[in-house]
Short mmCIF file of C-alpha atoms in Angstrom, two decimals:
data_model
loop_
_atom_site.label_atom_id
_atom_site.label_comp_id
_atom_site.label_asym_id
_atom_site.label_seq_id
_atom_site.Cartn_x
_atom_site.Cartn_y
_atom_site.Cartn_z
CA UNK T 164 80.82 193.19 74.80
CA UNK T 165 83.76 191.61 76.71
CA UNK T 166 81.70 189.50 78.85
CA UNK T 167 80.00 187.50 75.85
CA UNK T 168 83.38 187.26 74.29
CA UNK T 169 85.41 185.88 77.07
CA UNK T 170 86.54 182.31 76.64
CA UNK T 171 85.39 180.46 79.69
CA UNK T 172 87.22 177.46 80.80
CA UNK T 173 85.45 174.69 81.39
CA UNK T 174 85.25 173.47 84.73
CA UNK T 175 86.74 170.34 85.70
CA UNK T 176 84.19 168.43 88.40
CA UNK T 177 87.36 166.86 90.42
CA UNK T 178 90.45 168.70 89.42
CA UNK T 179 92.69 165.16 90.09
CA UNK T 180 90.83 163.13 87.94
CA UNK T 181 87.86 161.15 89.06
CA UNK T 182 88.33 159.88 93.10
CA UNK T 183 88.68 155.72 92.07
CA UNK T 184 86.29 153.79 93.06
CA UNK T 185 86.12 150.10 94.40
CA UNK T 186 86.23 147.45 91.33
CA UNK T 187 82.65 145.83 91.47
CA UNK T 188 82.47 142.45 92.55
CA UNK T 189 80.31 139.75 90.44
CA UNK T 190 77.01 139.45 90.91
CA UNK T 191 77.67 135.99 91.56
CA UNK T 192 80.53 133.57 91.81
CA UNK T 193 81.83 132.50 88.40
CA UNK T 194 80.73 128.98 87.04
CA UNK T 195 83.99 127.16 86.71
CA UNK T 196 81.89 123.78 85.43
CA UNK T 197 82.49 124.30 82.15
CA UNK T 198 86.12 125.26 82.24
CA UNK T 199 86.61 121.61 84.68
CA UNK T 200 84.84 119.58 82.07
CA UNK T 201 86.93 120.51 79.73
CA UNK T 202 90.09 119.96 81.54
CA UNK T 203 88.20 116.52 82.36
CA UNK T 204 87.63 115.77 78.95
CA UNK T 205 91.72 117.01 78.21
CA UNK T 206 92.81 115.02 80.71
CA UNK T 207 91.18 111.70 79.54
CA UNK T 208 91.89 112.18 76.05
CA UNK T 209 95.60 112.64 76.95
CA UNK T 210 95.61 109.77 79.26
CA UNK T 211 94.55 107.64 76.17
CA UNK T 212 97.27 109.06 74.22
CA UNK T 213 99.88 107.97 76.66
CA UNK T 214 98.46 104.32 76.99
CA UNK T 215 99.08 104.45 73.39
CA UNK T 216 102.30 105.34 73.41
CA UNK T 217 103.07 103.40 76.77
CA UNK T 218 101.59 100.09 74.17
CA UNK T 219 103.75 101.27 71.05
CA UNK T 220 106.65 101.65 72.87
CA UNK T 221 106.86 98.11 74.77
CA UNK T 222 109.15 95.98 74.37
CA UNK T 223 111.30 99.24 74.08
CA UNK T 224 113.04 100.05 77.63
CA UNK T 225 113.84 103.81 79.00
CA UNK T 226 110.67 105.80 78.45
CA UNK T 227 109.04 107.23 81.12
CA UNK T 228 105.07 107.69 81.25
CA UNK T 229 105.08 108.91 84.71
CA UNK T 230 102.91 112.14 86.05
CA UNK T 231 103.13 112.95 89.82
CA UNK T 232 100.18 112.13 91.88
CA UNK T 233 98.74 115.30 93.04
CA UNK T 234 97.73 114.05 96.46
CA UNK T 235 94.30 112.52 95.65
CA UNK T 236 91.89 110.88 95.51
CA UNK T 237 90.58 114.44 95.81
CA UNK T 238 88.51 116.64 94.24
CA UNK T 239 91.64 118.87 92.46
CA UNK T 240 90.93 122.70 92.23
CA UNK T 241 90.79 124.57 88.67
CA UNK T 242 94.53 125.35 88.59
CA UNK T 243 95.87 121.85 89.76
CA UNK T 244 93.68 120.38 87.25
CA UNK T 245 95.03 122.96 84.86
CA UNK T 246 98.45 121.96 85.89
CA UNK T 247 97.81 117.89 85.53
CA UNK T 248 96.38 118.96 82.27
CA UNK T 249 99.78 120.76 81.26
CA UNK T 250 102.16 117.87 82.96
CA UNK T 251 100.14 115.10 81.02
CA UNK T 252 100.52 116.76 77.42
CA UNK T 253 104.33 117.51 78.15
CA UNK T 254 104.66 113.88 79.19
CA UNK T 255 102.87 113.01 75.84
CA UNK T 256 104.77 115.30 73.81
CA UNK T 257 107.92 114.04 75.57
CA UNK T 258 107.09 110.24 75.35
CA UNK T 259 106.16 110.13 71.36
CA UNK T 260 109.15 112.74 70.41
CA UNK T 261 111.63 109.70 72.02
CA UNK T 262 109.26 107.17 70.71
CA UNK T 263 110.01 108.81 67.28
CA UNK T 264 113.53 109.52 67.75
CA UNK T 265 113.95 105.27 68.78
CA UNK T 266 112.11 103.84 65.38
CA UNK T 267 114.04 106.14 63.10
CA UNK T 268 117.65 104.69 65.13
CA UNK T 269 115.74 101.45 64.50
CA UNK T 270 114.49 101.76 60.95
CA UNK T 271 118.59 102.80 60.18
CA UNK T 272 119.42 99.53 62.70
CA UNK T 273 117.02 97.38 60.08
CA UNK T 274 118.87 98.58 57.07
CA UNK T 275 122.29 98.28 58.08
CA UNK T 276 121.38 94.83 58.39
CA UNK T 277 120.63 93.65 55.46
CA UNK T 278 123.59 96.17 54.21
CA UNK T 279 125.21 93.63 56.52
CA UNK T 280 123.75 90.31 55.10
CA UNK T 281 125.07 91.45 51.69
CA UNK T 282 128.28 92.80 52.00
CA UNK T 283 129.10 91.85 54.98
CA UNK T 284 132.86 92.66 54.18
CA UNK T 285 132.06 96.16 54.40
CA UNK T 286 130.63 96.19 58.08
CA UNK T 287 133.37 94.08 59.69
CA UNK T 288 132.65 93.34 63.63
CA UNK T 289 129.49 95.11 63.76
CA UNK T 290 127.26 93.58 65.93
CA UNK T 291 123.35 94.85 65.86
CA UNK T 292 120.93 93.13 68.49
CA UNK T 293 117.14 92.78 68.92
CA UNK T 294 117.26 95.96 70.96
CA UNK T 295 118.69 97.85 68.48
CA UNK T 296 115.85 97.36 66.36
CA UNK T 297 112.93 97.32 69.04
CA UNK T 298 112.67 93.85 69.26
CA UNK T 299 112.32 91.99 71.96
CA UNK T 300 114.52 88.87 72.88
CA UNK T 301 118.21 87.90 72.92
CA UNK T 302 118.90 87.92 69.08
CA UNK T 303 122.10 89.66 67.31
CA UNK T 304 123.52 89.90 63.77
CA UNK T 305 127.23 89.80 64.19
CA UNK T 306 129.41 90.10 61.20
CA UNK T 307 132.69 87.60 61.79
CA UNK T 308 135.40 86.55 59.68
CA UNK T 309 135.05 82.86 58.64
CA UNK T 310 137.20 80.55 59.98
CA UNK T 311 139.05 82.85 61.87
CA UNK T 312 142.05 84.16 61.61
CA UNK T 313 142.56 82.56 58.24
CA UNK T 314 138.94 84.46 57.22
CA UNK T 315 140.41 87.66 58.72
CA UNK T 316 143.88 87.58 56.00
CA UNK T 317 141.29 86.25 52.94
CA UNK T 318 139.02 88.94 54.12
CA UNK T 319 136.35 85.82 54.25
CA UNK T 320 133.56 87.11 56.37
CA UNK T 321 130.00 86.39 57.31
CA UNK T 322 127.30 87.30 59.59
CA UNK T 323 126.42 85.19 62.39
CA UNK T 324 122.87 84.96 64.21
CA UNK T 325 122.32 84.04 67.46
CA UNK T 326 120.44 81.07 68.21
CA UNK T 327 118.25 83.46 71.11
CA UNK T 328 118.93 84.11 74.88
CA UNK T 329 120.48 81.70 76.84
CA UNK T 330 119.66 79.33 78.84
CA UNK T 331 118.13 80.73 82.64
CA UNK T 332 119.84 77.46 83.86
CA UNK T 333 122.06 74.77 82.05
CA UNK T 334 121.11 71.83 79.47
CA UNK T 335 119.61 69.33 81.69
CA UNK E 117 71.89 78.03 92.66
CA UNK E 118 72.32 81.40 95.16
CA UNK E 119 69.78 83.66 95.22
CA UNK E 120 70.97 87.05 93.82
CA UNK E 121 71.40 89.11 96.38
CA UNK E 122 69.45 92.82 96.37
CA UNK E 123 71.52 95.38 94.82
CA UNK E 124 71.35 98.75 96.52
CA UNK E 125 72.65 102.46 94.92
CA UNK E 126 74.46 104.38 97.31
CA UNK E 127 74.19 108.15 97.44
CA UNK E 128 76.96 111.11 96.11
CA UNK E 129 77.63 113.75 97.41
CA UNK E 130 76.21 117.11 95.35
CA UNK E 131 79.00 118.39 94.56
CA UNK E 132 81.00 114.76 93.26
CA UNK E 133 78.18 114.23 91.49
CA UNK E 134 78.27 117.30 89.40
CA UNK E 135 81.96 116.89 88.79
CA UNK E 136 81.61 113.28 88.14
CA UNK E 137 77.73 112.64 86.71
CA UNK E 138 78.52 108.93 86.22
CA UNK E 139 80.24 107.94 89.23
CA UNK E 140 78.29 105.63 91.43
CA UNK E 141 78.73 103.53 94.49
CA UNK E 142 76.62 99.97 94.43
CA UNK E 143 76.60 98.04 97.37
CA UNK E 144 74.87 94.60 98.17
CA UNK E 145 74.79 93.01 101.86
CA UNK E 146 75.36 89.48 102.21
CA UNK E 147 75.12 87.17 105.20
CA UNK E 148 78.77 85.73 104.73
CA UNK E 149 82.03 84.48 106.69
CA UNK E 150 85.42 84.42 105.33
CA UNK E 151 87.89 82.22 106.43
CA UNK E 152 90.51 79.77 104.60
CA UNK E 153 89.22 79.18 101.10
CA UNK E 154 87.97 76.31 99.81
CA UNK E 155 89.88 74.33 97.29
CA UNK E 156 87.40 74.79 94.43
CA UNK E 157 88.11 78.83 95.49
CA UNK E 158 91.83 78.13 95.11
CA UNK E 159 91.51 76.46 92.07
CA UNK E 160 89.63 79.16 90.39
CA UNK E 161 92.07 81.74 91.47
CA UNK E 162 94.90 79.13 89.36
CA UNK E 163 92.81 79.30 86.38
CA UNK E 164 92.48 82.70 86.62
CA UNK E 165 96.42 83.40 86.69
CA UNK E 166 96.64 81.33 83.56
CA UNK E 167 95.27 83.77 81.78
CA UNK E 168 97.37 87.06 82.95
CA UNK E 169 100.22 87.09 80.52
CA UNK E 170 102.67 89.67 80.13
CA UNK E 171 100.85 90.98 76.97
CA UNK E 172 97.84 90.48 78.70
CA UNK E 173 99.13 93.14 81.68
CA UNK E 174 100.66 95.36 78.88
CA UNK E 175 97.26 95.66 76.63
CA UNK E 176 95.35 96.19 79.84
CA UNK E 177 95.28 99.65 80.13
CA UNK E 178 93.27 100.11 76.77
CA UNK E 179 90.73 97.40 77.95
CA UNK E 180 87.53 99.40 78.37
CA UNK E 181 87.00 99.09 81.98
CA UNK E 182 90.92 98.89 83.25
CA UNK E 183 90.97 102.36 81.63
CA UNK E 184 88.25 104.03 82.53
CA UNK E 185 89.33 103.28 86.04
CA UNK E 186 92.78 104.55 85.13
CA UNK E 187 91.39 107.56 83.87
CA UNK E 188 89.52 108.33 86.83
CA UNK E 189 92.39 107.53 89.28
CA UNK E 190 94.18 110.55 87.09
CA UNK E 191 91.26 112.42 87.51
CA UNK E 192 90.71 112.74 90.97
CA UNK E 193 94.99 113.16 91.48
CA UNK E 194 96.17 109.95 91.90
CA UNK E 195 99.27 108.77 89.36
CA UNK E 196 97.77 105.40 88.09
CA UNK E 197 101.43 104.27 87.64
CA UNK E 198 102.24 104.55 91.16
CA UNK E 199 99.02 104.42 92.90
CA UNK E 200 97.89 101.12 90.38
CA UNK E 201 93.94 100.42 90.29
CA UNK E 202 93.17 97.23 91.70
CA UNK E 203 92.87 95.25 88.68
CA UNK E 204 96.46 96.76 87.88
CA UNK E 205 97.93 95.74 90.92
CA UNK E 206 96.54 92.49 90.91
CA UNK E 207 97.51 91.74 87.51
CA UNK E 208 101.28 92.52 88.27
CA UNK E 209 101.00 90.93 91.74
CA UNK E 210 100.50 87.71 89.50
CA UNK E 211 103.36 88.51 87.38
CA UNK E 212 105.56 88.95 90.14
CA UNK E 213 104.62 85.93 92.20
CA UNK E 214 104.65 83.55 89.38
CA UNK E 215 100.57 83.29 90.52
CA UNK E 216 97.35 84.66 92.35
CA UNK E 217 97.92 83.48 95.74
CA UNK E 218 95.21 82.48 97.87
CA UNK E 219 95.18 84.17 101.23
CA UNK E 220 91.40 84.33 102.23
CA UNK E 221 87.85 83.76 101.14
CA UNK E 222 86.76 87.00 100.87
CA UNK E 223 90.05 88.34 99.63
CA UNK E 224 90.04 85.62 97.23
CA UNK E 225 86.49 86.61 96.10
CA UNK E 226 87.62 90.28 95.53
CA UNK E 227 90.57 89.14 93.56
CA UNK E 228 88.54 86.57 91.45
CA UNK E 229 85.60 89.91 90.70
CA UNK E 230 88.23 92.08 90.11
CA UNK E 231 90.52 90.01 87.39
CA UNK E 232 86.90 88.78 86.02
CA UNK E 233 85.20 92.13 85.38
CA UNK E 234 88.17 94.92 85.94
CA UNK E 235 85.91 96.70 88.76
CA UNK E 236 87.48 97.24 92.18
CA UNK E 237 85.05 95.65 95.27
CA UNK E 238 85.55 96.69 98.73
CA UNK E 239 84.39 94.72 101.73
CA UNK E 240 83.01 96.12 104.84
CA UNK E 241 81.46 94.70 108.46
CA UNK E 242 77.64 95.74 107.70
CA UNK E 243 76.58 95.32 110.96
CA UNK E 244 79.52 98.06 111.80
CA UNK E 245 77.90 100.85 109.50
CA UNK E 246 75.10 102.54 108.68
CA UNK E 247 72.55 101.45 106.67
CA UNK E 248 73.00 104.05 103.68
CA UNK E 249 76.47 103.92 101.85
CA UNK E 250 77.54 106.60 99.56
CA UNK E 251 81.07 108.67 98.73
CA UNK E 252 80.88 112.03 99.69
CA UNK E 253 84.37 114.97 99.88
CA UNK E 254 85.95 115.06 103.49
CA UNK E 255 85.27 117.64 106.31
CA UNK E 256 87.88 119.36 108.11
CA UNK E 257 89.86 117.29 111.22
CA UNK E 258 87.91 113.76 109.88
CA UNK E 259 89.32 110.35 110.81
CA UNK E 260 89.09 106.95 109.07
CA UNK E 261 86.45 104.90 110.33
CA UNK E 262 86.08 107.91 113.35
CA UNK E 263 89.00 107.46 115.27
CA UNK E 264 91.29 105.71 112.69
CA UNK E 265 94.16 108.35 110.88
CA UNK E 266 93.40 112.14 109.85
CA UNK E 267 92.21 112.60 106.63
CA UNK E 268 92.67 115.86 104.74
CA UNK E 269 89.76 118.24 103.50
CA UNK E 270 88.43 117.57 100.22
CA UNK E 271 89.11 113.64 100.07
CA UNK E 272 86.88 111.68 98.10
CA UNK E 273 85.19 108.74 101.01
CA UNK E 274 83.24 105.80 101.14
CA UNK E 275 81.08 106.51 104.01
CA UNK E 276 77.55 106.14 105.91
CA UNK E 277 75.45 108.21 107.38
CA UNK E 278 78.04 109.53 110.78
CA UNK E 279 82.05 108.81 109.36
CA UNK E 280 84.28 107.99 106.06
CA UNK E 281 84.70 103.98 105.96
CA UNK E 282 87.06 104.16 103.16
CA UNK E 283 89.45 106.04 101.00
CA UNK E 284 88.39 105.51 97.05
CA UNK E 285 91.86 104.13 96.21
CA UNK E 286 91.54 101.01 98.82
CA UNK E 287 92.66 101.68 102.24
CA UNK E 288 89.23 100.74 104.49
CA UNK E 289 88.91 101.57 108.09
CA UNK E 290 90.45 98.93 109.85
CA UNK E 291 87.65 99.28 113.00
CA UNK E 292 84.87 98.78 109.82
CA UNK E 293 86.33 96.39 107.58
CA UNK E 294 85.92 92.05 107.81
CA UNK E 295 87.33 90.59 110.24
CA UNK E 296 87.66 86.75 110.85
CA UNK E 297 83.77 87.35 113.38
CA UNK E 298 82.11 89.22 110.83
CA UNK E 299 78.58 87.55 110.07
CA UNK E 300 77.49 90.28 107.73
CA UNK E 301 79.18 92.07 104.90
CA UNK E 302 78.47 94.82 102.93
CA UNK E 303 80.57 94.63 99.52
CA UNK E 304 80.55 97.70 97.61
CA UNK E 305 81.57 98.47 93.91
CA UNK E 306 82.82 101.56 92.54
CA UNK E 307 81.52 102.61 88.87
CA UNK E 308 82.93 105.51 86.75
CA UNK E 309 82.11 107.23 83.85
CA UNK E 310 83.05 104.39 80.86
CA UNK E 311 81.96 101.03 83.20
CA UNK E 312 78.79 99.66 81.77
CA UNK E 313 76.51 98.86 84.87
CA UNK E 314 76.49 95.23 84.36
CA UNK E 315 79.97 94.90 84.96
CA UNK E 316 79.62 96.16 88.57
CA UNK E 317 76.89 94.25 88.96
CA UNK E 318 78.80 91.18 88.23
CA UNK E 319 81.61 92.14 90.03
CA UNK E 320 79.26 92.17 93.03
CA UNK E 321 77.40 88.94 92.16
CA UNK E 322 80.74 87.19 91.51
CA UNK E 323 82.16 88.09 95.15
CA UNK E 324 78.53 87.12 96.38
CA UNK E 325 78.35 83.41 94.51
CA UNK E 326 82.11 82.93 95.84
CA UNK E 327 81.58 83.75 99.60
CA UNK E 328 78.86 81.45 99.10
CA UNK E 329 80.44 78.45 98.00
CA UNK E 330 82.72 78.75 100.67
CA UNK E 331 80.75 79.30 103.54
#
């Protein structure tokens, strides 16, 4: 019985593969509320971050807290809000990474000065101001020979402090 | 004693309003002049600048209301650094001038609200707009106060019931604003998600009580 025992091939409904069809569209328009409230909410809770930082950095000078306007006020679309959202937490990340960088300068400032106030032999000339340690004001530790020249050849030294910042016009 | 003037709720537009559930736009009309201000006005305005310190300017963006304004203005794409809020501004206007300086009564009464309770007022000729306020997105090819400069699609307005009056940040239609014959003002205040309503309503009532001991 050759008939029966004849392998038939299947056949194939569309020899190239199914014809493609159009991709279907949404029923309806997706909600994007939920995705702007949370950039919303991101955006404020970063902003507070940066006042912060903007408050624990002062009286410290050279940081910068700015993020471009975007052209408001205006309602911003999904990605520009998505994009204010990104600039604001690399400012942030930017802003306390300095921030953290400046106190750890300053924390080494704060010990060198006392190194200074004991020995101050070892640290001759050095000079450390209130800026140095994230202070503000006009005040600087300077380590000076004592009387001179004479302080210099005994190896005599000491460290002077500055009385403040000077005068905006002359004694009266 | 000045009888407290009726305070009114604007409207928002549908689609703010879902973006922004708390933002609100409260408006009072008053039956006011400016003018040169008294000197009980000016006085005020130097005990005022007394108390804006550097530290004072510093700390102010984690004051309650300062912020939440500042948080808005980021919100809706302005840089708060650059494009201050009014309390902002004013604060480092007095830090820069050594003072609050007087220039009219009704300006004066803005400033005085706005250091007082941190919520920006604006000030507009009522019998020169309609006679419902609220903030509402911008139309295609609209102008300021009608024929004033384009604004672009999409900007959030002060406006009545036929044209924008004013841009959120400040800038008012110059045909709508006060001007030195204005008998009638409407003074609007802006709240956002964060200001507790009494604030706004003193901000109005101070502006109110000050145009009134001037005039």
């Amino acid at each position: 019985m050759p008939e029966t025992l004849e392998r038939r091939r299947p056949i194939a409904p569309y020899p190239q593969g199914p014809p493609a069809l159009p991709p279907l569209a949404p029923p309806t328009a997706p909600d994007e509320r939920p995705a702007r409230r949370t950039l919303l909410d991101q955006i404020e809770h970063l902003e507070r971050e940066l006042s912060s930082l903007f408050i624990s950095t002062w009286p410290r000078k050279g940081f910068e807290f700015s993020v471009a306007s975007r052209g408001g006020p205006r309602l911003l679309p999904l990605a520009e809000l998505e994009l204010l959202r990104d600039d604001l937490a690399t400012r942030v990340d930017d802003a306390r990474r300095s921030l953290s960088d400046r106190t750890y300068l300053e924390e080494k400032h704060r010990c060198r000065i006392e190194e200074m106030l004991l020995e101050p032999e070892k640290h001759k000339w050095v000079r450390i101001g209130n800026d140095d340690i994230g202070e503000p004001g006009c005040k600087h530790w300077h380590v000076r020979p004592r009387w001179g020249v004479l302080g210099m050849l005994m190896n005599w030294w000491r460290v002077k402090i500055s009385s403040g910042c000077p005068l905006a016009q002359g004694r009266a | 004693m000045v009888p407290e003037p009726e305070l009114e709720l604007g409207w928002v537009d549908r689609e703010l309003s879902e973006e922004f559930p708390d933002l609100a736009l409260w408006t009072i009309r008053i039956r006011a002049r400016s003018g040169r201000s008294p000197a009980r006005v000016r006085e005020r305005l130097g005990v005022l600048s007394n108390r804006i310190t550097g530290g004072h300017v510093i700390h102010m963006r984690q004051d309650p209301v300062p912020w939440a304004y500042r948080v808005f203005w980021r919100q809706i794409g302005l840089d708060p650094d650059t494009t201050r809020t009014p309390v902002e501004q004013i604060a480092l206007d007095r830090l820069q001038w050594g003072g609050l300086r007087s220039r009219n009564l009704l300006d004066d009464a803005i400033t005085i609200a706005t250091v007082e309770t941190g919520v920006p007022v604006l000030a507009l000729d009522a019998d020169l707009v309609g006679s419902q306020l609220g903030l509402r997105l911008t139309g295609q090819n609209e102008l300021l106060g009608g024929s004033g400069r384009p604004l672009s699609a999409r900007q959030i307005v002060v406006a009545d019931e036929d044209r924008c009056l004013a841009v959120l940040s400040g800038e008012v239609a110059e045909e709508r604003g006060v001007t030195p014959s204005t008998t009638n003002m409407a003074i609007g205040a802006i709240q956002v998600k964060g200001v507790p309503r009494i604030s706004v309503e003193e901000a109005l009532w101070t502006v109110a009580e000050t145009l009134s001991v001037g005039g």
